[in-house]
Amino acid sequence: MTTTTTTSPPSHLLLLPPSPWPITPSTLHTAYHTPLAAVLLQLKQDIRKGSVGAVLDIAVPCPYLDANRTLPRRTLYPTAQSLVSGIYRLICLIAAKESINVEDSEGIDVRVLLVAHPRTKSRTESLPDKGQEIDFIGPVIQLTTLAKCQRKWNGVFAVEGDKGQALLHKYLIAQDGHVKIRKVAGGDIKVEENEDETVMAAGEKDDVEEDAETEKETHESAEHYSIAVGGTFDHLHIGHKHLLTMFAFLLPSLPATTSSTTPSTDNNATPPTQHTLTICTTGDALLTKKSNHSLLQPWNTRQRAAASFLLSILDFRPESATEPQIKLAELEEPGANGHVVNVRVSPKLLLKFVEINDPFGPTITEESITALVVSGETRKGGAAVNDKRVEKGWRELEVFEVDVLSAEDAEGVDGNEVRKVDDEFKNKLSSTSIRERIAAKGEERGKRNRAEAAKAKAAREDD
């Protein structure tokens, strides 16, 4: 009997300097294009030398999230979304221009990690409010959480320059261990002169908090504790990662108590201690008309890929963690949404993967869900969900949108490269294009095998 072993791809961490302000495609390009390109090209070279793919965790310190941590996530969402979409867009642009594989296991598996970190030396990392747990649950973490988590990176890329090296110094102090450091050139972190330490002027912050209070009148609370997202998630790509990251971002920091409750629809109710992320994943039966249908991943494969990514941005438990390990449970119950895989990340956080066989899934069968995250391409689906909920006499979901990533107006792309980069960019964000590429590889492999078989047959006949 023979046994096969699978080799995990080497994993790396890139520590970027604190984000620019304001956060725009231009300021992000100036700040991060140089280090991102250097690291992606280095890993591409490593893969050519025989590495079995690569994992790249990209830590993006965001002073805005640190300074405004007491505000509801729904209020912070637009800025966080601009940051995450901008980083993933840059990665896609670099990958498209330099022919870097960021689409499958043979290439580079990139993940953007949000770090709430102060910009100035006079400020230290914000501590959690009493009763809040942020020890190891993302997707917004502190630098110390990143440094003390149990992930074993093969190396850490640090950006040259004062800001990058200061961040590395803090990381190494918190990490209290040995790690291989590789330095890369940095960009220019631009910060508007009128940006104060809280990023938001006091008056603006008061206005935002007043807006949050007003929003309570039309939504259950200033925060959401049961959120849904939907998708096929076939051959998980950067577009999916962007969507899932912002989906997870909406959950507030977890409370300290470990008791579990069902989310309440009472405006004055105590926030529930059970937080639920519901991932509505299209069932195989609805995908039979997709192109290259035979190359579509089965539901269980797609579910595991989405779960793996979510855990990569949510689970930062330290080696000394006393929390129970992640638990999985697969359920088969009667009804249209009966096939469920529950992934319990902690006693307070549940990832609920539901196989859906209609356009709505649990968004119209579970009243406790209060928010839905969509892309610009699927906003009509969000409107349709709310129409159904209104028909049932339920409160509408608050719908949050992520940008559709585009290569339009990309900086650093020469005129004669625009068409090529645009095409490659789109291909890296399309499950259909990924299946087409896999099909083409299969055809090419088949041709080589047939040619080799014919050659071998001819050699035998000559003998």
XYZ file of C-alpha atoms in Angstrom:
463
model
C 0.000 0.000 0.000
C 1.396 3.393 -0.960
C 0.685 6.640 0.803
C 0.736 10.085 -0.721
C 1.770 13.210 1.086
C 0.731 16.701 0.214
C 3.157 19.549 0.633
C 1.715 22.770 1.940
C 2.848 25.847 0.036
C 5.269 28.137 1.867
C 3.553 31.032 3.604
C 4.819 34.588 3.891
C 3.802 37.785 5.643
C 4.134 41.248 4.106
C 4.044 44.104 6.624
C 2.979 47.248 4.794
C 3.421 50.687 6.419
C 0.300 52.464 7.776
C -2.160 53.390 5.053
C -2.208 56.830 3.409
C -4.923 59.381 3.956
C -7.198 59.987 2.190
C -7.543 56.467 0.834
C -7.849 56.696 -2.954
C -6.597 54.558 -5.877
C -3.881 57.157 -6.476
C -2.595 57.374 -2.888
C -2.671 53.578 -2.546
C -0.726 53.164 -5.793
C 1.922 55.659 -4.631
C 2.190 53.990 -1.226
C 2.008 50.310 -2.009
C 2.660 49.511 -5.673
C 6.439 49.237 -5.231
C 6.497 46.809 -2.270
C 3.575 44.730 -3.586
C 5.216 44.331 -6.997
C 8.560 43.409 -5.447
C 7.059 40.691 -3.239
C 4.759 39.239 -5.906
C 7.624 39.059 -8.408
C 9.892 37.437 -5.799
C 7.304 34.771 -5.019
C 6.724 34.216 -8.743
C 10.445 33.553 -9.054
C 10.380 31.207 -6.047
C 7.553 29.213 -7.659
C 9.527 28.915 -10.908
C 12.388 27.473 -8.874
C 10.165 24.679 -7.602
C 8.022 26.085 -4.805
C 4.573 24.476 -4.643
C 2.625 27.701 -4.906
C 2.767 30.289 -2.126
C 0.558 31.931 0.495
C 0.932 35.666 1.072
C -0.733 37.374 4.036
C -0.645 41.142 3.508
C -0.990 43.095 6.753
C -2.333 46.611 6.128
C -2.175 48.869 9.211
C -5.069 51.338 9.158
C -4.931 54.280 11.606
C -8.535 55.156 10.687
C -9.790 51.868 12.137
C -7.658 52.288 15.247
C -8.750 55.863 15.959
C -12.436 55.229 15.324
C -12.823 51.762 16.823
C -15.789 52.823 18.991
C -17.904 53.652 15.956
C -20.235 51.036 14.424
C -18.752 48.905 11.677
C -21.482 50.088 9.295
C -20.064 53.626 9.720
C -16.490 52.493 9.087
C -17.512 50.291 6.150
C -17.030 52.796 3.258
C -13.447 53.645 4.184
C -12.502 50.045 4.981
C -14.070 48.931 1.699
C -12.046 51.516 -0.240
C -8.852 50.254 1.407
C -9.511 46.539 0.829
C -10.740 47.009 -2.753
C -7.787 49.304 -3.514
C -5.217 46.766 -2.282
C -6.815 43.856 -4.148
C -7.082 46.022 -7.278
C -3.363 46.815 -7.076
C -2.543 43.126 -6.697
C -4.624 42.273 -9.767
C -3.046 45.052 -11.815
C 0.470 43.921 -10.940
C -0.414 40.278 -11.575
C -2.029 41.131 -14.932
C 0.933 43.193 -16.103
C 3.618 40.775 -14.900
C 1.781 37.523 -15.756
C 1.657 36.376 -12.134
C -0.704 33.572 -11.203
C -2.931 34.658 -8.300
C -5.871 32.466 -9.341
C -5.126 28.910 -8.232
C -3.068 26.635 -5.992
C -0.127 26.702 -8.407
C 0.203 30.447 -7.918
C 0.093 32.925 -5.044
C -2.824 32.802 -2.605
C -3.102 36.419 -1.398
C -5.110 37.615 1.620
C -5.482 41.195 2.875
C -5.431 41.470 6.682
C -6.716 44.657 8.322
C -4.649 45.865 11.279
C -5.977 48.621 13.555
C -2.766 50.491 14.300
C -1.962 54.111 15.251
C 0.012 56.305 12.886
C 1.966 58.406 15.391
C 4.591 57.358 17.918
C 2.742 59.279 20.622
C -0.135 56.829 20.400
C -0.004 53.196 21.401
C -2.253 50.465 20.098
C -5.838 50.975 21.206
C -6.883 48.546 23.902
C -10.246 46.782 23.700
C -13.120 48.158 25.683
C -13.793 46.279 28.888
C -15.882 43.236 28.068
C -14.792 43.037 24.434
C -12.793 40.161 23.039
C -10.424 40.924 20.195
C -7.670 38.536 21.191
C -7.774 36.420 18.086
C -10.883 37.111 16.020
C -10.458 39.148 12.821
C -10.870 40.504 10.293
C -9.684 43.639 12.161
C -6.819 42.774 14.481
C -4.000 44.500 16.324
C -0.322 44.145 15.483
C 0.315 42.220 18.706
C -2.436 39.754 17.766
C -0.756 39.185 14.408
C 2.654 38.755 16.021
C 1.482 36.267 18.645
C -0.800 34.116 16.477
C 0.177 30.519 15.831
C 0.811 30.926 12.108
C 4.295 29.890 11.087
C 5.404 32.100 8.217
C 8.461 31.031 6.258
C 9.505 34.657 6.099
C 8.382 38.206 6.718
C 8.723 40.915 4.080
C 9.310 44.345 5.621
C 9.251 47.645 3.778
C 12.319 49.871 3.864
C 12.032 53.409 5.214
C 11.202 54.875 8.602
C 7.515 53.919 8.652
C 8.055 50.367 7.458
C 10.973 49.698 9.783
C 9.173 51.204 12.780
C 6.296 48.802 12.170
C 8.706 45.881 11.826
C 10.386 46.848 15.109
C 7.032 46.798 16.952
C 6.129 43.477 15.322
C 9.409 41.841 16.353
C 9.074 43.041 19.951
C 5.573 41.559 20.161
C 6.566 38.433 18.256
C 9.375 37.597 20.694
C 10.849 34.975 18.428
C 13.013 34.371 15.406
C 11.802 35.062 11.905
C 13.489 35.444 8.542
C 13.237 39.080 7.392
C 13.388 40.103 3.737
C 13.410 43.836 3.015
C 11.723 45.406 -0.005
C 11.650 48.955 -1.315
C 8.778 51.162 -0.199
C 6.600 53.849 -1.709
C 5.496 57.275 -0.548
C 2.862 57.293 2.207
C 0.941 60.519 1.710
C -1.053 61.944 4.603
C -3.001 65.184 4.384
C -1.604 67.826 6.705
C -4.995 68.448 8.275
C -5.395 64.839 9.336
C -5.487 64.702 13.108
C -4.803 61.660 15.260
C -8.378 60.450 15.135
C -8.468 60.844 11.349
C -11.893 62.394 11.812
C -12.218 65.882 13.243
C -14.202 65.958 16.494
C -17.195 67.662 14.885
C -17.291 65.158 12.047
C -17.125 62.291 14.538
C -20.085 63.746 16.450
C -22.017 63.972 13.175
C -21.244 60.355 12.361
C -22.331 59.200 15.813
C -25.569 61.184 15.411
C -26.106 59.531 12.023
C -25.583 56.138 13.654
C -28.251 56.980 16.246
C -30.647 58.057 13.476
C -30.027 54.806 11.595
C -31.270 52.876 14.641
C -34.760 54.089 13.799
C -34.754 52.282 10.458
C -32.552 49.287 11.336
C -32.426 47.022 14.331
C -29.340 48.542 15.900
C -26.161 50.427 15.137
C -24.479 47.064 14.578
C -25.362 43.841 12.742
C -24.969 40.456 14.397
C -26.386 38.169 11.704
C -25.180 38.928 8.188
C -25.583 37.104 4.877
C -23.678 36.937 1.610
C -24.332 34.858 -1.482
C -22.332 33.468 -4.362
C -21.157 30.468 -6.318
C -17.556 30.762 -5.070
C -16.283 28.512 -7.858
C -12.482 28.485 -8.098
C -12.239 31.130 -5.372
C -10.554 34.267 -6.728
C -9.679 37.795 -5.602
C -13.174 39.117 -6.313
C -14.575 36.524 -3.897
C -11.905 37.380 -1.300
C -12.805 41.061 -1.487
C -16.508 40.269 -1.017
C -15.952 37.841 1.871
C -13.571 40.205 3.664
C -16.074 43.056 3.723
C -18.840 40.619 4.657
C -16.857 39.573 7.738
C -15.853 43.175 8.469
C -19.428 44.150 9.330
C -19.509 42.018 12.469
C -18.605 44.053 15.565
C -15.997 42.959 18.096
C -17.234 39.993 20.079
C -18.567 40.302 23.651
C -16.782 38.550 26.482
C -19.633 36.337 27.678
C -19.798 32.883 26.130
C -23.537 32.329 26.393
C -25.402 31.897 23.147
C -28.579 33.742 22.251
C -30.724 34.206 19.214
C -30.462 37.677 17.609
C -33.371 39.830 18.756
C -35.504 42.183 16.704
C -36.119 44.419 19.726
C -34.489 47.803 19.150
C -33.707 48.109 22.859
C -32.449 44.562 23.327
C -28.984 43.772 24.631
C -26.642 42.926 21.737
C -26.596 39.159 21.196
C -23.493 37.231 22.131
C -23.939 34.822 19.210
C -22.637 36.339 15.992
C -23.499 34.553 12.749
C -22.092 34.877 9.246
C -24.345 33.068 6.752
C -22.718 32.169 3.448
C -25.379 31.246 0.892
C -23.533 29.038 -1.590
C -25.239 28.082 -4.850
C -26.137 24.406 -5.122
C -24.815 22.247 -7.962
C -28.294 21.843 -9.461
C -28.462 25.547 -10.349
C -25.158 25.526 -12.220
C -25.757 22.977 -14.966
C -25.882 25.638 -17.702
C -22.523 27.190 -16.819
C -19.801 26.991 -19.476
C -17.283 24.179 -18.960
C -19.756 22.723 -16.488
C -17.624 19.616 -15.953
C -14.871 21.813 -14.493
C -17.145 23.451 -11.938
C -16.104 22.538 -8.443
C -18.710 20.552 -6.481
C -20.530 22.298 -3.638
C -18.442 20.731 -0.871
C -15.202 21.871 -2.547
C -16.508 25.404 -2.992
C -17.747 25.492 0.605
C -14.380 24.337 1.952
C -12.522 26.954 -0.115
C -14.738 29.777 1.170
C -14.406 28.478 4.734
C -10.628 28.238 4.435
C -10.377 31.824 3.252
C -12.698 33.163 5.946
C -10.715 31.357 8.634
C -7.514 32.880 7.226
C -8.840 36.383 7.982
C -10.779 35.526 11.154
C -8.758 33.030 13.193
C -5.611 34.457 14.799
C -5.605 32.390 17.971
C -2.243 32.406 19.765
C -0.344 29.245 20.576
C -1.376 29.698 24.203
C -5.075 30.001 23.362
C -7.446 28.286 25.780
C -10.441 28.655 23.446
C -11.824 25.417 21.967
C -10.554 24.489 18.548
C -12.682 25.112 15.466
C -15.612 22.707 15.218
C -17.429 21.570 12.085
C -20.879 20.037 11.792
C -22.693 19.068 8.578
C -26.486 18.964 8.746
C -29.091 17.508 6.389
C -32.526 18.796 7.313
C -35.834 18.915 5.418
C -36.563 21.946 3.268
C -34.992 23.960 0.497
C -32.074 25.142 2.644
C -31.586 21.961 4.631
C -27.976 21.214 3.666
C -25.813 23.238 6.045
C -22.196 23.130 7.183
C -21.620 24.940 10.460
C -18.090 26.092 11.279
C -17.797 27.348 14.841
C -14.756 29.631 15.015
C -15.265 30.418 18.699
C -18.074 29.948 21.231
C -19.465 33.260 19.992
C -18.849 33.170 16.228
C -20.563 30.803 13.808
C -19.956 30.495 10.068
C -23.059 28.976 8.517
C -22.655 27.637 4.958
C -26.039 26.963 3.367
C -26.550 25.177 0.047
C -29.173 27.235 -1.761
C -31.325 26.073 -4.650
C -33.185 29.318 -5.296
C -32.087 32.978 -5.616
C -32.934 33.852 -1.998
C -31.874 31.109 0.376
C -32.154 31.817 4.124
C -32.456 35.592 3.593
C -36.224 35.056 3.246
C -36.565 32.172 5.710
C -34.546 33.530 8.654
C -35.893 36.815 9.983
C -32.914 37.226 12.344
C -30.599 38.102 9.438
C -30.344 41.910 9.330
C -27.745 42.730 6.666
C -26.671 41.525 3.233
C -23.408 42.182 1.385
C -23.500 42.295 -2.426
C -21.305 43.441 -5.285
C -22.182 46.115 -7.799
C -23.054 43.295 -10.189
C -25.580 41.677 -7.830
C -27.326 44.668 -6.241
C -30.574 43.742 -8.044
C -30.542 40.491 -6.090
C -30.406 42.451 -2.852
C -33.422 44.499 -3.907
C -35.325 41.324 -4.789
C -34.573 39.843 -1.353
C -35.983 42.915 0.363
C -39.103 42.836 -1.783
C -39.729 39.286 -0.537
C -39.088 40.260 3.083
C -41.518 43.179 2.823
C -44.147 40.782 1.446
C -43.676 38.683 4.589
C -43.997 41.737 6.826
C -40.337 41.562 7.862
C -37.865 44.370 8.243
C -35.726 44.962 5.137
C -32.067 43.950 5.208
C -29.522 46.719 5.212
C -27.594 46.159 1.978
C -23.872 46.901 1.770
C -22.021 46.913 -1.534
C -18.434 46.195 -2.552
C -16.823 47.834 -5.548
C -16.494 45.934 -8.793
C -12.719 45.778 -9.282
C -11.625 47.346 -12.558
C -8.387 48.131 -14.403
C -9.877 51.354 -15.732
C -7.618 54.426 -15.326
C -4.842 52.272 -13.898
C -1.594 54.090 -13.111
C 1.705 52.729 -14.380
C 0.250 51.007 -17.454
C 1.674 52.106 -20.813
C -0.682 52.885 -23.665
C 0.225 49.774 -25.666
C -0.297 47.586 -22.558
C -3.795 48.777 -21.689
C -5.724 46.143 -23.666
C -3.551 43.249 -22.493
C -3.627 44.324 -18.848
C -7.388 44.925 -18.950
C -8.048 41.465 -20.422
C -5.724 39.726 -17.976
C -7.203 41.697 -15.077
C -10.728 40.551 -15.939
C -9.579 36.941 -16.368
C -8.202 36.889 -12.827
C -11.605 37.877 -11.454
C -13.748 35.456 -13.457
C -14.519 31.862 -12.515
C -15.605 31.322 -16.123
C -12.194 32.451 -17.421
C -10.422 30.286 -14.864
C -12.393 27.236 -16.040
C -11.564 28.118 -19.657
C -7.877 28.257 -18.789
C -8.087 24.894 -17.023
C -9.853 23.432 -20.062
C -7.155 24.804 -22.369
C -4.442 23.324 -20.160
C -6.241 19.978 -20.280
C -6.421 20.067 -24.076
C -2.743 20.944 -24.330
C -1.829 18.161 -21.912
C -3.963 15.745 -23.936
C -2.169 16.721 -27.148
C 1.219 16.136 -25.544
C 0.141 12.764 -24.193
C -1.190 11.686 -27.578
C 1.985 12.862 -29.302
C 4.144 10.976 -26.791
C 1.997 7.852 -27.197
C 2.291 8.041 -30.990
C 6.040 8.505 -30.738
C 6.368 5.515 -28.424
C 4.213 3.390 -30.728
C 6.359 4.353 -33.732
C 9.520 3.434 -31.817
C 8.092 0.000 -30.953
C 7.141 -0.633 -34.598
C 10.650 0.294 -35.728
C 12.049 -2.281 -33.336
